[in-house]
Amino acid sequence: MIYLDNAATTPVRPEVFEEMKPYFTEHFGNASSIYSIAKDSKKAMDKARKQVADAIGAKPEEIFFTGCGSESDNWALKGTADALSKKGKHIITTKIEHHAILHTAEFLEKHGFEVTYLDVDKYGFINIEELKKAIRDDTILISVMFANNEIGTIEPIAEIGKIAHERGILFHTDAVQAMGHVKIDVNKMNIDMLSISGHKLGAQKGIGVLYKRNGIKISQLIHGGAQEQQQRAGTENIPAIVGLGKAAELAVKEMDETNARITKLRDKLINGLLEKIPYCSLNGHPSKRLPGNVNMSFDFIEGESMLLMLDMKGICASSGSACTSSSLDPSHVLLAIGLPHEKAHGSLRFTIGRENTEEDIDYVIETLPPIVEKLRAMSPLYEDFLKKNKQ
Amino acid sequence: MIYLDNAATTPVRPEVFEEMKPYFTEHFGNASSIYSIAKDSKKAMDKARKQVADAIGAKPEEIFFTGCGSESDNWALKGTADALSKKGKHIITTKIEHHAILHTAEFLEKHGFEVTYLDVDKYGFINIEELKKAIRDDTILISVMFANNEIGTIEPIAEIGKIAHERGILFHTDAVQAMGHVKIDVNKMNIDMLSISGHKLGAQKGIGVLYKRNGIKISQLIHGGAQEQQQRAGTENIPAIVGLGKAAELAVKEMDETNARITKLRDKLINGLLEKIPYCSLNGHPSKRLPGNVNMSFDFIEGESMLLMLDMKGICASSGSACTSSSLDPSHVLLAIGLPHEKAHGSLRFTIGRENTEEDIDYVIETLPPIVEKLRAMSPLYEDFLKKNKQ
Amino acid sequence: MEYSDKVMDHFTNPRNTGEIPDADGTGTVGNVKCGDIMKMDLKIENDIIKDAKFKTFGCGAAVATSSMATELIKGKNVDEAMDITNKAVMEALDGLPPIKVHCSCLAEEAIHAALWDYSQKTGRKIKGLKKPVNDIEELHLDD
Amino acid sequence: MEYSDKVMDHFTNPRNTGEIPDADGTGTVGNVKCGDIMKMDLKIENDIIKDAKFKTFGCGAAVATSSMATELIKGKNVDEAMDITNKAVMEALDGLPPIKVHCSCLAEEAIHAALWDYSQKTGRKIKGLKKPVNDIEELHLDD
Ligand SMILES: Cc1ncc(COP(=O)(O)O)c(C=O)c1O
Ligand SMILES: Cc1ncc(COP(=O)(O)O)c(C=O)c1O
C-alpha cells in the first residue's frame, strides 16, 4: 500500500500517538476543574499551546483550539463579519480557497455581505495589483489561503499581509495545508488570523487551531462554557490537543530535512511522469508549490478511472474530477487556473508524506503509464484526437 | 484517588479505547476518498452512526457528528434561528440550561430574536402550564435540557415534545448529561433535535452528535466540505466517532444494571451525608434525578474550600460556587431553584460513575463531615448563626 | 465510493471496448463539463444487433455501464434494444451509488443515439425512440 | 486553579482563626452574593496590634488572604497597619490567580474596617483611613 494522499489526511505519527495515549483513560481530567488531577490536563494543554505558538511565531494566548480546520475557517470569517459588520460588509478572498472558506463566504453573501473572489493566474497565484484594486473603504477582511490544497501553490502571504495592514484591514489565511510544511511567522507575515488542522500534519482528525492576534476581537462561533479564554466553548479535547502540540513541534524541527527529501521525491515524480506519459502536464507552479504536492492532468481520460486502477495496484491518490461530488463540476481550483473541463476531469493529485520512499515514487512512475494507456485506448476523446491529427 | 466528577468528564472506557486505537495510525484514511483503505474508515463510521442511532431510537442518517456537545447545541439553536427567522423570531428555553444553550440564546437575542427563559420549581422542573402559556404564534423552537448537569433533574421531555408537536414547533433537547444514563427514544418523546457529547459517557472529548429528525432543515453552522450529508463540514474524526459508537452501545446495553448499582450508591451518599452533617440539604429532586448525581448545600461554608480539602484527601468533586468563573455569581441553576446565594456558594456536586465502588462512598461519608466542621469553625456565618440561636 | 463487484468487474475488464469501423449505427452522448462521454457503435444485421462496441471517457461507473449496456444489447433485435433502460443496466450491475445513477442514464442515451442513427440511415422506425437530445456530432472540448 | 504553595499552606493551616471576645476593633466585609465574607478582630494595646483573629466564609484564596493579613498585621502599630495593602498580602502569598485578586482586596478592606471601628471607638485618627464602604453591620443573608 503506497499512500500518496497526505493532503487529504495523514496517519497520526507514532511519536504523536505515544504522547496522546495517557490522556484518554488515565489523565482524563477536565481542564477547568480545580482538583489536582485536572492540573495534569491543564499543564499538558498549556504545553501544547506553546508548542503550536512557537511553531508559527505566536504567543500561547493567541492560540485557540477548535474542532477542525473547517471550524477555524468558519470562525474567522463569520466571527469577523459579525463583529465588524458596522464597519463594513465587504470581504476579499480568492477563487481557489477550500470550501470551508468559499461556502462560508457564500453564506455571508446571503446575509448581506459582499465578497470579492480574486482570480488567479495559470499557476494559481493571485495578482497583487488586483488585490489592491479590490480593496474598498468598507473592506473588513482579506482571507487568502497560505497554500492551495489541490495544486500546492504557495501564495505571497507576507506581501498580502503587508497590504492588508497598510489599509487597516484584518488578514486571515487558511494555513491548513501549509502548516508544518512551509515556514510561517505570523508577525513577519502580518497575519492576524490563521487556520490549522491537526490531521494534515500527523495529529488527530477533529482538532484545529485558530491563531488570533492579541487584541483582535471577533464574535464567538461556539458559545457556551468559559474554555479558550471564553472565546470557544466545549470541553477541551486534551489528547488531540497534546498530539497537535507534539506534531507541530516535530514538523517545525524536522522541516528543512523533511522538505529537502520530499521535494526531491516530488520533482522526481513530476519529471518521471512528464517523461513517460505523452499529453500530460503539471498543474500549479513548478517550484513555488508545497514540497509534497504533485498535480497533473492526463489528456483524454478521467480522474476517477485512474484512481480506481491505481488503487488496484495499491496506490492511493486523489483527483480533481467531479466523481465524488454531487455537482458534476470538476475542481473549482483547476477551472480557476484556466484548465478546460476535460483536463480538470483528467487530473490526479499525489501528495507525498514523511513516510514515502524513492521506491514508492519509482513504483508510481512505472505503474501509471500503462493505466493511462489502457484508459486512452477506450477513450472517444483520444480516438477523436488521433483522427484529427492524422488528417 | 476517588473520582466523583463524572458529569464534568469521564475517562475513555478501556473497551472504547481499544476500538479506537486502530484508527489513529493504521486505518487513518479520509472517509471521503475513493480508494479501498478509505472504505475501512467509512465502514467504521457507518457502524458507529448506527450504534448511536440505535441507542436513541433514531435512523443512522439522522445522526450528525460534531466537534463537541457545545457545537451541537449551538448548531441546533443558531441553525434553527437562521432557517426559520422568516417564520418567527421567538425561542423558548429554560433558566437552567447549560451555558452552551444560554449563551447561544443570548447571542440570538442580540440578533433580533426573542427568548423566553422558563422558570423552574424548587426541584428544577419546568412548569408545563407556563410552557404552554409561553408559546406564541412566532415561536420557532423549544429547547429544554433532558437532564440538568448540576442537580441531575430529569425534565418531562416526552410531555414537552408532545406540546411542541401539537403546536407545530420544533423541539430540541440537550441530552449531553442524559445520554447513556436515561432511556431515550426520539420518536416516542417527540424529539426533533438532540445533543450528545462523547466524553460524558466514556468516549473521547471533542466529539459530539446532533440528532436531527429526517426532513428538518436548519442552516449549517460549519460550512465547507460535503461531510455529514453536506450539513457539517470537517474531515470526520474517525477514532473519536468509532469510540462514541461503542460507548453509546455499551451504555445502553448496560444501562439497567449500571443504573441500579449507581442509584444505590447515590442514595447511600445522600442519606449518609444528610445523616452525618447538620445543616445540609439535597438540591434537586430526591428520585427524578440522574442515577449518579448528588448535589447538596452545606450551610455557612463555601464550595471551593470544601473541594480543596476533599482534593487533599484524594476526592474529586465539583461545586456550584463561583470560584472558577469570572463572574462572582454562583451557579445560575442553584439560584433558579430558589437557593439563596450563600447556599448556592456552599454546594457540592458528586457525580458517580461506572468505576465507583461502595468503599468510595463510605470514604466520602467519612471524610466530608470533619471538613465541613473545620470550615464552619472559621466561618463568620456560622458564628453569627450560633449567636442568634443562643439568644 | 462503494461500487458493487459487478461494477468493478466491468470496469476492470470492460467488455466490447473499441470501434466498429463499418457500424450501422453510432451515437455519442455526454459532455466534457460533466466528465462523461460515451460513444456506442452497433452492427445490425436482419434487425438483430450482432455486435456492439463502446468508447468512454468517464469514471468507473461510466465505463462499467457502457460495458454492461453493450453486453445487454448484443443479440437483441432493434425493438427489444429499447428495453435496455438505465434501470436495466443498473440492475444488471447490482446497483450504483446514488451520485452515479446519471452514468446509467448516459448508457441508455448512448443506445438511443446509436439506434436513432441507424433508424435515420435505414428508415427503420423504432417504437418509442425519440431523437436523443444529448447526441453530439462533434466533441466540443473547452479550449 | 493554580494556587501557590504559600496559599495552600495558609489555606490548609490558617493562622489566627477565631474571635477575640474583647476586641478593640472589629470589621466584617464582603457579601454573600459574591461568596466571600471576612470578619477581622484586632486587639490593640498602646497603638500596637497585639493580636488579630479572623473568620472567613469563602474560597481557598479568601481563607489564605485572611490568614496572611492577620499574620502581617500582628506587631505593627496602627499607622503601619495601613501598609498592609492587598498588594502586600498577595506578594506575601507568592501571588494569586487573576480571578482571585478580589480576595486580597477583601483582606485589605477587612483590616480597614477593623481599624475604622477602633478609630471610631477610641478617637485615634489614622492617616489615609476612610470609612469602609463594605463594612457590614449584620450579615444580610438571602432568605
Ligand atoms: C448539559 C450540557 N450541555 C452541553 C455540554 C457541553 O459539552 P461539551 O463540553 O462536549 O461541549 C455539557 C458539558 O460540558 C453539559 O453538561
Ligand atoms: C486548505 C484546507 N482548508 C481547510 C480544510 C478543512 O480541514 P478539516 O478537515 O480539519 O475541517 C482542509 C482539509 O480538508 C484544507 O485542505
XYZ file of N, CA, C and O in Angstrom, chain B residues 241-388:
592
model
N -15.236 9.006 16.573
C -16.579 8.574 16.170
C -16.769 7.096 16.511
O -17.796 6.702 17.072
N -15.758 6.306 16.172
C -15.823 4.876 16.485
C -16.002 4.677 17.986
O -16.824 3.869 18.440
N -15.259 5.457 18.752
C -15.355 5.342 20.208
C -16.727 5.716 20.727
O -17.285 5.049 21.610
N -17.291 6.775 20.165
C -18.611 7.211 20.628
C -19.661 6.157 20.313
O -20.559 5.883 21.127
N -19.540 5.544 19.128
C -20.476 4.471 18.778
C -20.429 3.350 19.805
O -21.457 2.912 20.332
N -19.211 2.934 20.101
C -19.038 1.838 21.054
C -19.569 2.241 22.441
O -20.269 1.460 23.103
N -19.219 3.421 22.858
C -19.631 3.879 24.191
C -21.153 3.942 24.298
O -21.737 3.564 25.321
N -21.793 4.419 23.225
C -23.254 4.522 23.238
C -23.872 3.131 23.332
O -24.813 2.895 24.102
N -23.324 2.216 22.552
C -23.844 0.859 22.561
C -23.707 0.220 23.949
O -24.654 -0.339 24.499
N -22.501 0.353 24.491
C -22.259 -0.222 25.818
C -23.182 0.388 26.861
O -23.759 -0.308 27.697
N -23.291 1.701 26.824
C -24.072 2.398 27.846
C -25.514 1.903 27.850
O -26.106 1.676 28.909
N -26.071 1.745 26.650
C -27.465 1.335 26.575
C -27.609 -0.133 26.997
O -28.527 -0.495 27.718
N -26.650 -0.934 26.552
C -26.713 -2.351 26.893
C -26.641 -2.557 28.398
O -27.332 -3.395 28.963
N -25.801 -1.768 29.038
C -25.543 -1.978 30.464
C -26.412 -1.088 31.338
O -26.260 -1.086 32.559
N -27.291 -0.305 30.713
C -27.937 0.769 31.461
C -28.677 0.296 32.713
O -28.480 0.846 33.803
N -29.510 -0.713 32.555
C -30.327 -1.129 33.692
C -29.447 -1.536 34.870
O -29.641 -1.095 36.000
N -28.466 -2.352 34.545
C -27.594 -2.859 35.591
C -26.783 -1.727 36.229
O -26.712 -1.608 37.456
N -26.179 -0.919 35.382
C -25.345 0.171 35.893
C -26.182 1.149 36.716
O -25.773 1.569 37.807
N -27.344 1.494 36.197
C -28.180 2.464 36.908
C -28.606 1.938 38.271
O -28.638 2.693 39.248
N -28.934 0.655 38.321
C -29.368 0.085 39.606
C -28.236 0.237 40.628
O -28.447 0.685 41.763
N -27.033 -0.103 40.194
C -25.900 -0.055 41.095
C -25.585 1.392 41.501
O -25.400 1.707 42.679
N -25.562 2.266 40.504
C -25.157 3.647 40.777
C -26.220 4.375 41.591
O -25.913 5.195 42.465
N -27.477 4.090 41.313
C -28.547 4.734 42.078
C -28.423 4.382 43.556
O -28.649 5.221 44.432
N -28.054 3.140 43.822
C -27.891 2.720 45.216
C -26.764 3.509 45.880
O -26.897 3.975 47.014
N -25.675 3.661 45.141
C -24.551 4.432 45.682
C -24.946 5.890 45.903
O -24.609 6.497 46.920
N -25.682 6.413 44.957
C -26.134 7.803 45.047
C -26.952 8.003 46.324
O -26.684 8.918 47.115
N -27.939 7.120 46.518
C -28.829 7.303 47.664
C -28.089 7.079 48.968
O -28.360 7.739 49.971
N -27.136 6.188 48.919
C -26.334 5.954 50.110
C -25.543 7.214 50.466
O -25.465 7.606 51.638
N -24.987 7.842 49.459
C -24.193 9.048 49.705
C -25.087 10.179 50.223
O -24.756 10.860 51.210
N -26.221 10.358 49.564
C -27.138 11.420 50.001
C -27.547 11.200 51.455
O -27.426 12.093 52.305
N -28.008 10.002 51.733
C -28.516 9.736 53.083
C -27.401 9.777 54.116
O -27.592 10.277 55.223
N -26.243 9.268 53.728
C -25.110 9.281 54.649
C -24.729 10.696 55.051
O -24.492 10.981 56.236
N -24.687 11.596 54.062
C -24.276 12.966 54.365
C -25.365 13.707 55.126
O -25.087 14.448 56.078
N -26.613 13.480 54.717
C -27.726 14.143 55.419
C -27.727 13.753 56.894
O -28.052 14.561 57.771
N -27.368 12.517 57.135
C -27.393 11.978 58.489
C -26.249 12.522 59.328
O -26.404 12.889 60.479
N -25.072 12.569 58.698
C -23.861 12.893 59.446
C -23.628 14.390 59.597
O -22.914 14.808 60.503
N -24.161 15.168 58.693
C -23.821 16.590 58.682
C -25.076 17.424 58.940
O -26.039 17.364 58.176
N -25.077 18.183 60.029
C -26.227 19.065 60.263
C -26.232 20.217 59.268
O -25.205 20.524 58.671
N -27.354 20.839 59.116
C -27.491 22.000 58.246
C -26.986 21.723 56.830
O -26.166 22.454 56.293
N -27.436 20.632 56.286
C -27.159 20.435 54.858
C -28.427 19.919 54.206
O -29.337 19.428 54.883
N -28.516 20.069 52.916
C -29.759 19.720 52.230
C -29.465 19.302 50.799
O -28.471 19.723 50.198
N -30.354 18.482 50.276
C -30.210 17.992 48.905
C -30.781 19.014 47.931
O -31.851 19.575 48.158
N -30.082 19.239 46.834
C -30.612 20.064 45.755
C -31.116 19.172 44.633
O -30.470 18.196 44.274
N -32.262 19.543 44.070
C -32.863 18.712 43.023
C -33.862 17.751 43.641
O -34.117 17.768 44.848
N -34.424 16.928 42.798
C -35.474 16.020 43.239
C -34.872 14.742 43.819
O -33.881 14.245 43.304
N -35.456 14.207 44.898
C -34.870 13.013 45.516
C -34.804 11.810 44.576
O -33.849 11.038 44.652
N -35.766 11.650 43.685
C -35.716 10.451 42.840
C -35.670 10.738 41.339
O -35.034 10.013 40.591
N -36.350 11.812 40.901
C -36.340 12.087 39.457
C -35.063 12.817 39.067
O -35.095 13.948 38.563
N -33.949 12.150 39.358
C -32.667 12.760 39.071
C -31.767 11.721 38.413
O -32.052 10.517 38.466
N -30.699 12.178 37.794
C -29.755 11.265 37.165
C -29.239 10.276 38.200
O -29.006 10.653 39.355
N -29.045 9.035 37.786
C -28.649 7.999 38.730
C -27.397 8.360 39.530
O -27.299 8.018 40.702
N -26.463 9.040 38.898
C -25.197 9.285 39.582
C -25.064 10.637 40.246
O -24.019 10.946 40.821
N -26.118 11.451 40.194
C -25.965 12.842 40.633
C -26.347 13.091 42.094
O -27.466 12.798 42.533
N -25.392 13.641 42.835
C -25.638 14.093 44.211
C -25.245 15.562 44.264
O -24.106 15.913 43.965
N -26.189 16.416 44.611
C -25.858 17.839 44.748
C -26.432 18.329 46.065
O -27.641 18.251 46.307
N -25.556 18.811 46.939
C -26.009 19.214 48.270
C -25.420 20.555 48.658
O -24.329 20.928 48.238
N -26.166 21.274 49.495
C -25.669 22.529 50.026
C -25.313 22.352 51.491
O -26.049 21.696 52.245
N -24.191 22.903 51.867
C -23.716 22.832 53.245
C -23.687 24.243 53.789
O -22.887 25.071 53.334
N -24.576 24.511 54.724
C -24.752 25.887 55.166
C -23.486 26.453 55.805
O -22.707 25.733 56.425
N -23.328 27.756 55.654
C -22.294 28.563 56.318
C -20.899 28.433 55.703
O -19.984 29.123 56.163
N -20.712 27.550 54.765
C -19.369 27.417 54.195
C -19.427 27.431 52.669
O -20.505 27.312 52.073
N -18.265 27.557 52.087
C -18.189 27.811 50.648
C -17.636 26.592 49.929
O -16.799 25.861 50.462
N -18.093 26.416 48.698
C -17.792 25.203 47.942
C -16.331 24.956 47.624
O -15.811 23.858 47.842
N -15.643 25.976 47.139
C -14.260 25.739 46.719
C -13.405 25.275 47.875
O -12.550 24.408 47.727
N -13.637 25.855 49.044
C -12.859 25.435 50.213
C -13.066 23.955 50.481
O -12.115 23.225 50.790
N -14.305 23.523 50.375
C -14.576 22.099 50.577
C -13.866 21.269 49.517
O -13.255 20.239 49.806
N -13.938 21.730 48.262
C -13.312 20.980 47.174
C -11.821 20.811 47.381
O -11.256 19.739 47.157
N -11.183 21.909 47.824
C -9.730 21.841 48.018
C -9.389 20.827 49.097
O -8.441 20.064 48.977
N -10.184 20.851 50.159
C -9.899 19.919 51.250
C -10.228 18.485 50.853
O -9.518 17.554 51.240
N -11.269 18.318 50.065
C -11.562 16.972 49.553
C -10.429 16.490 48.651
O -10.014 15.335 48.711
N -9.946 17.395 47.840
C -8.860 17.043 46.922
C -7.638 16.563 47.706
O -6.987 15.590 47.336
N -7.373 17.239 48.816
C -6.228 16.819 49.635
C -6.431 15.418 50.196
O -5.476 14.722 50.493
N -7.674 15.040 50.329
C -7.972 13.684 50.795
C -8.186 12.732 49.606
O -8.699 11.628 49.766
N -7.895 13.207 48.405
C -7.986 12.320 47.248
C -9.379 12.165 46.665
O -9.665 11.175 46.009
N -10.251 13.135 46.922
C -11.606 13.052 46.368
C -11.822 14.197 45.373
O -11.597 15.361 45.714
N -12.249 13.848 44.161
C -12.526 14.865 43.144
C -14.027 15.083 43.037
O -14.772 14.157 42.722
N -14.447 16.313 43.262
C -15.861 16.651 43.097
C -15.924 18.033 42.472
O -14.899 18.581 42.053
N -17.105 18.603 42.398
C -17.178 19.968 41.898
C -18.223 20.727 42.693
O -18.892 20.162 43.555
N -18.332 22.005 42.427
C -19.239 22.814 43.242
C -19.932 23.844 42.390
O -19.517 24.137 41.276
N -20.987 24.390 42.920
C -21.709 25.446 42.227
C -21.267 26.817 42.680
O -21.920 27.802 42.393
N -20.155 26.852 43.391
C -19.657 28.150 43.828
C -19.063 28.871 42.646
O -18.807 28.276 41.605
N -18.848 30.146 42.820
C -18.421 30.947 41.692
C -16.919 30.893 41.498
O -16.386 31.543 40.624
N -16.260 30.082 42.306
C -14.817 30.235 42.461
C -14.043 30.231 41.153
O -13.040 30.899 41.034
N -14.489 29.490 40.168
C -13.675 29.435 38.964
C -14.284 30.224 37.817
O -13.743 30.270 36.732
N -15.413 30.825 38.060
C -15.988 31.605 36.980
C -15.593 33.053 37.192
O -15.367 33.484 38.321
N -15.515 33.808 36.149
C -15.034 35.161 36.337
C -16.151 36.087 36.819
O -15.887 37.118 37.404
N -17.387 35.710 36.537
C -18.434 36.417 37.267
C -18.348 35.853 38.666
O -17.931 34.728 38.862
N -18.712 36.603 39.655
C -18.626 36.051 41.007
C -19.934 35.399 41.429
O -20.088 34.959 42.561
N -20.868 35.326 40.510
C -22.145 34.709 40.850
C -22.020 33.203 40.963
O -21.317 32.568 40.192
N -22.739 32.645 41.896
C -22.757 31.190 41.960
C -23.634 30.629 40.834
O -24.251 31.381 40.075
N -23.674 29.336 40.750
C -24.427 28.625 39.724
C -25.806 29.204 39.444
O -26.634 29.361 40.342
N -26.068 29.478 38.179
C -27.384 30.002 37.795
C -28.475 28.962 38.030
O -29.633 29.304 38.213
N -28.092 27.702 38.016
C -29.079 26.643 38.234
C -29.544 26.654 39.689
O -30.753 26.589 39.974
N -28.598 26.746 40.598
C -28.963 26.736 42.017
C -29.771 27.970 42.384
O -30.695 27.900 43.204
N -29.437 29.090 41.766
C -30.248 30.289 42.020
C -31.644 30.105 41.431
O -32.637 30.517 42.034
N -31.713 29.454 40.272
C -33.016 29.285 39.621
C -33.951 28.386 40.430
O -35.169 28.554 40.377
N -33.406 27.453 41.181
C -34.292 26.624 42.003
C -34.584 27.304 43.341
O -35.200 26.717 44.225
N -34.109 28.536 43.489
C -34.516 29.321 44.634
C -33.542 29.301 45.806
O -33.859 29.808 46.880
N -32.379 28.750 45.626
C -31.419 28.773 46.736
C -30.926 30.195 46.957
O -30.652 30.910 46.003
N -30.796 30.604 48.233
C -30.129 31.875 48.495
C -28.649 31.767 48.108
O -28.096 30.673 48.032
N -28.054 32.920 47.867
C -26.679 32.921 47.367
C -25.736 32.098 48.227
O -24.900 31.364 47.724
N -25.861 32.230 49.560
C -24.846 31.562 50.382
C -24.999 30.045 50.316
O -24.027 29.315 50.430
N -26.223 29.574 50.097
C -26.398 28.134 49.946
C -25.889 27.674 48.577
O -25.360 26.569 48.428
N -26.078 28.521 47.598
C -25.572 28.172 46.271
C -24.046 28.113 46.286
O -23.435 27.217 45.723
N -23.459 29.083 46.984
C -21.994 29.083 47.101
C -21.498 27.877 47.886
O -20.368 27.445 47.712
N -22.343 27.380 48.737
C -21.923 26.298 49.616
C -22.355 24.925 49.137
O -22.628 24.040 49.945
N -22.392 24.748 47.824
C -22.865 23.477 47.300
C -21.720 22.611 46.795
O -20.667 23.110 46.398
N -21.953 21.326 46.840
C -21.014 20.365 46.264
C -21.785 19.450 45.334
O -22.933 19.106 45.600
N -21.123 19.048 44.250
C -21.714 18.054 43.364
C -20.785 16.842 43.285
O -19.615 16.976 42.952
N -21.327 15.696 43.658
C -20.619 14.441 43.437
C -21.342 13.710 42.320
O -22.557 13.507 42.403
N -20.639 13.333 41.271
C -21.311 12.557 40.226
C -20.603 11.211 40.081
O -19.424 11.127 39.770
N -21.417 10.187 40.368
C -20.895 8.829 40.478
C -20.853 8.183 39.105
O -21.784 8.337 38.309
N -19.775 7.482 38.825
C -19.626 6.839 37.523
C -19.499 5.339 37.649
O -19.572 4.766 38.745
N -19.298 4.716 36.494
C -19.239 3.265 36.416
C -18.187 2.662 37.330
O -18.332 1.541 37.800
N -17.110 3.422 37.559
C -15.984 2.815 38.258
C -16.060 2.975 39.774
O -15.227 2.428 40.495
N -17.023 3.733 40.240
C -17.068 3.967 41.690
C -17.617 2.764 42.442
O -18.451 2.014 41.949
N -17.115 2.631 43.662
C -17.496 1.490 44.492
C -18.153 1.981 45.777
O -18.125 3.172 46.096
N -18.674 1.028 46.507
C -19.282 1.369 47.787
C -18.233 1.924 48.756
O -18.533 2.816 49.545
N -17.025 1.432 48.641
C -15.951 1.948 49.505
C -15.717 3.442 49.239
O -15.448 4.205 50.166
N -15.776 3.803 47.979
C -15.607 5.224 47.642
C -16.621 6.057 48.413
O -16.311 7.110 48.972
N -17.842 5.578 48.387
C -18.929 6.331 49.012
C -18.721 6.388 50.532
O -18.870 7.450 51.154
N -18.358 5.245 51.104
C -18.087 5.211 52.544
C -17.003 6.220 52.899
O -17.098 6.930 53.905
N -15.988 6.248 52.070
C -14.867 7.145 52.330
C -15.306 8.615 52.306
O -14.888 9.413 53.147
N -16.176 8.945 51.358
C -16.652 10.334 51.302
C -17.490 10.656 52.538
O -17.348 11.728 53.142
N -18.343 9.711 52.911
C -19.225 9.949 54.061
C -18.405 10.145 55.331
O -18.806 10.867 56.251
N -17.249 9.551 55.330
C -16.375 9.632 56.494
C -15.505 10.892 56.442
O -15.206 11.514 57.462
N -15.130 11.264 55.228
C -14.153 12.345 55.048
C -14.790 13.726 55.093
O -14.189 14.685 55.595
N -15.981 13.851 54.563
C -16.553 15.191 54.436
C -16.949 15.845 55.761
O -16.684 17.041 55.955
N -17.555 15.087 56.725
C -18.005 15.775 57.938
C -16.931 16.582 58.677
O -17.167 17.753 58.990
N -15.728 16.028 58.893
C -14.732 16.873 59.574
C -14.304 18.087 58.752
O -13.934 19.127 59.326
N -14.358 17.961 57.433
C -14.017 19.120 56.599
C -15.051 20.218 56.795
O -14.720 21.389 56.994
N -16.304 19.810 56.775
C -17.373 20.786 56.978
C -17.210 21.434 58.355
O -17.335 22.657 58.512
N -16.893 20.601 59.316
C -16.742 21.113 60.677
C -15.612 22.132 60.773
O -15.750 23.200 61.355
N -14.500 21.769 60.165
C -13.327 22.652 60.203
C -13.648 24.001 59.563
O -13.298 25.060 60.094
N -14.314 23.957 58.435
C -14.616 25.204 57.739
C -15.675 26.018 58.481
O -15.619 27.252 58.526
N -16.606 25.309 59.087
C -17.613 26.052 59.864
C -16.979 26.738 61.049
O -17.385 27.845 61.432
N -15.975 26.079 61.621
C -15.318 26.670 62.792
C -14.713 28.015 62.445
O -14.528 28.864 63.319
N -14.375 28.219 61.191
C -13.815 29.538 60.869
C -14.771 30.376 60.029
O -14.365 31.337 59.380
N -16.041 30.031 60.072
C -16.988 30.801 59.270
C -17.715 31.848 60.105
O -18.323 31.537 61.129
N -17.674 33.092 59.668
C -18.411 34.136 60.393
C -19.920 33.924 60.297
O -20.664 34.342 61.182
N -20.359 33.245 59.250
C -21.796 32.994 59.122
C -22.260 31.994 60.179
O -23.344 32.131 60.758
N -21.428 31.020 60.417
C -21.789 30.008 61.402
C -21.786 30.614 62.804
O -22.694 30.378 63.607
N -20.771 31.420 63.054
C -20.663 32.128 64.334
C -21.935 32.939 64.583
O -22.554 32.860 65.645
N -22.311 33.663 63.567
C -23.497 34.502 63.641
C -24.747 33.670 63.911
O -25.586 34.021 64.754
N -24.827 32.572 63.201
C -25.961 31.665 63.348
C -26.047 31.136 64.777
O -27.118 31.119 65.403
N -24.903 30.721 65.307
C -24.882 30.160 66.654
C -25.297 31.209 67.676
O -26.075 30.950 68.588
N -24.777 32.429 67.492
C -25.119 33.515 68.415
C -26.611 33.763 68.416
O -27.234 33.907 69.448
N -27.176 33.835 67.203
C -28.605 34.122 67.107
C -29.431 33.008 67.725
O -30.476 33.245 68.326
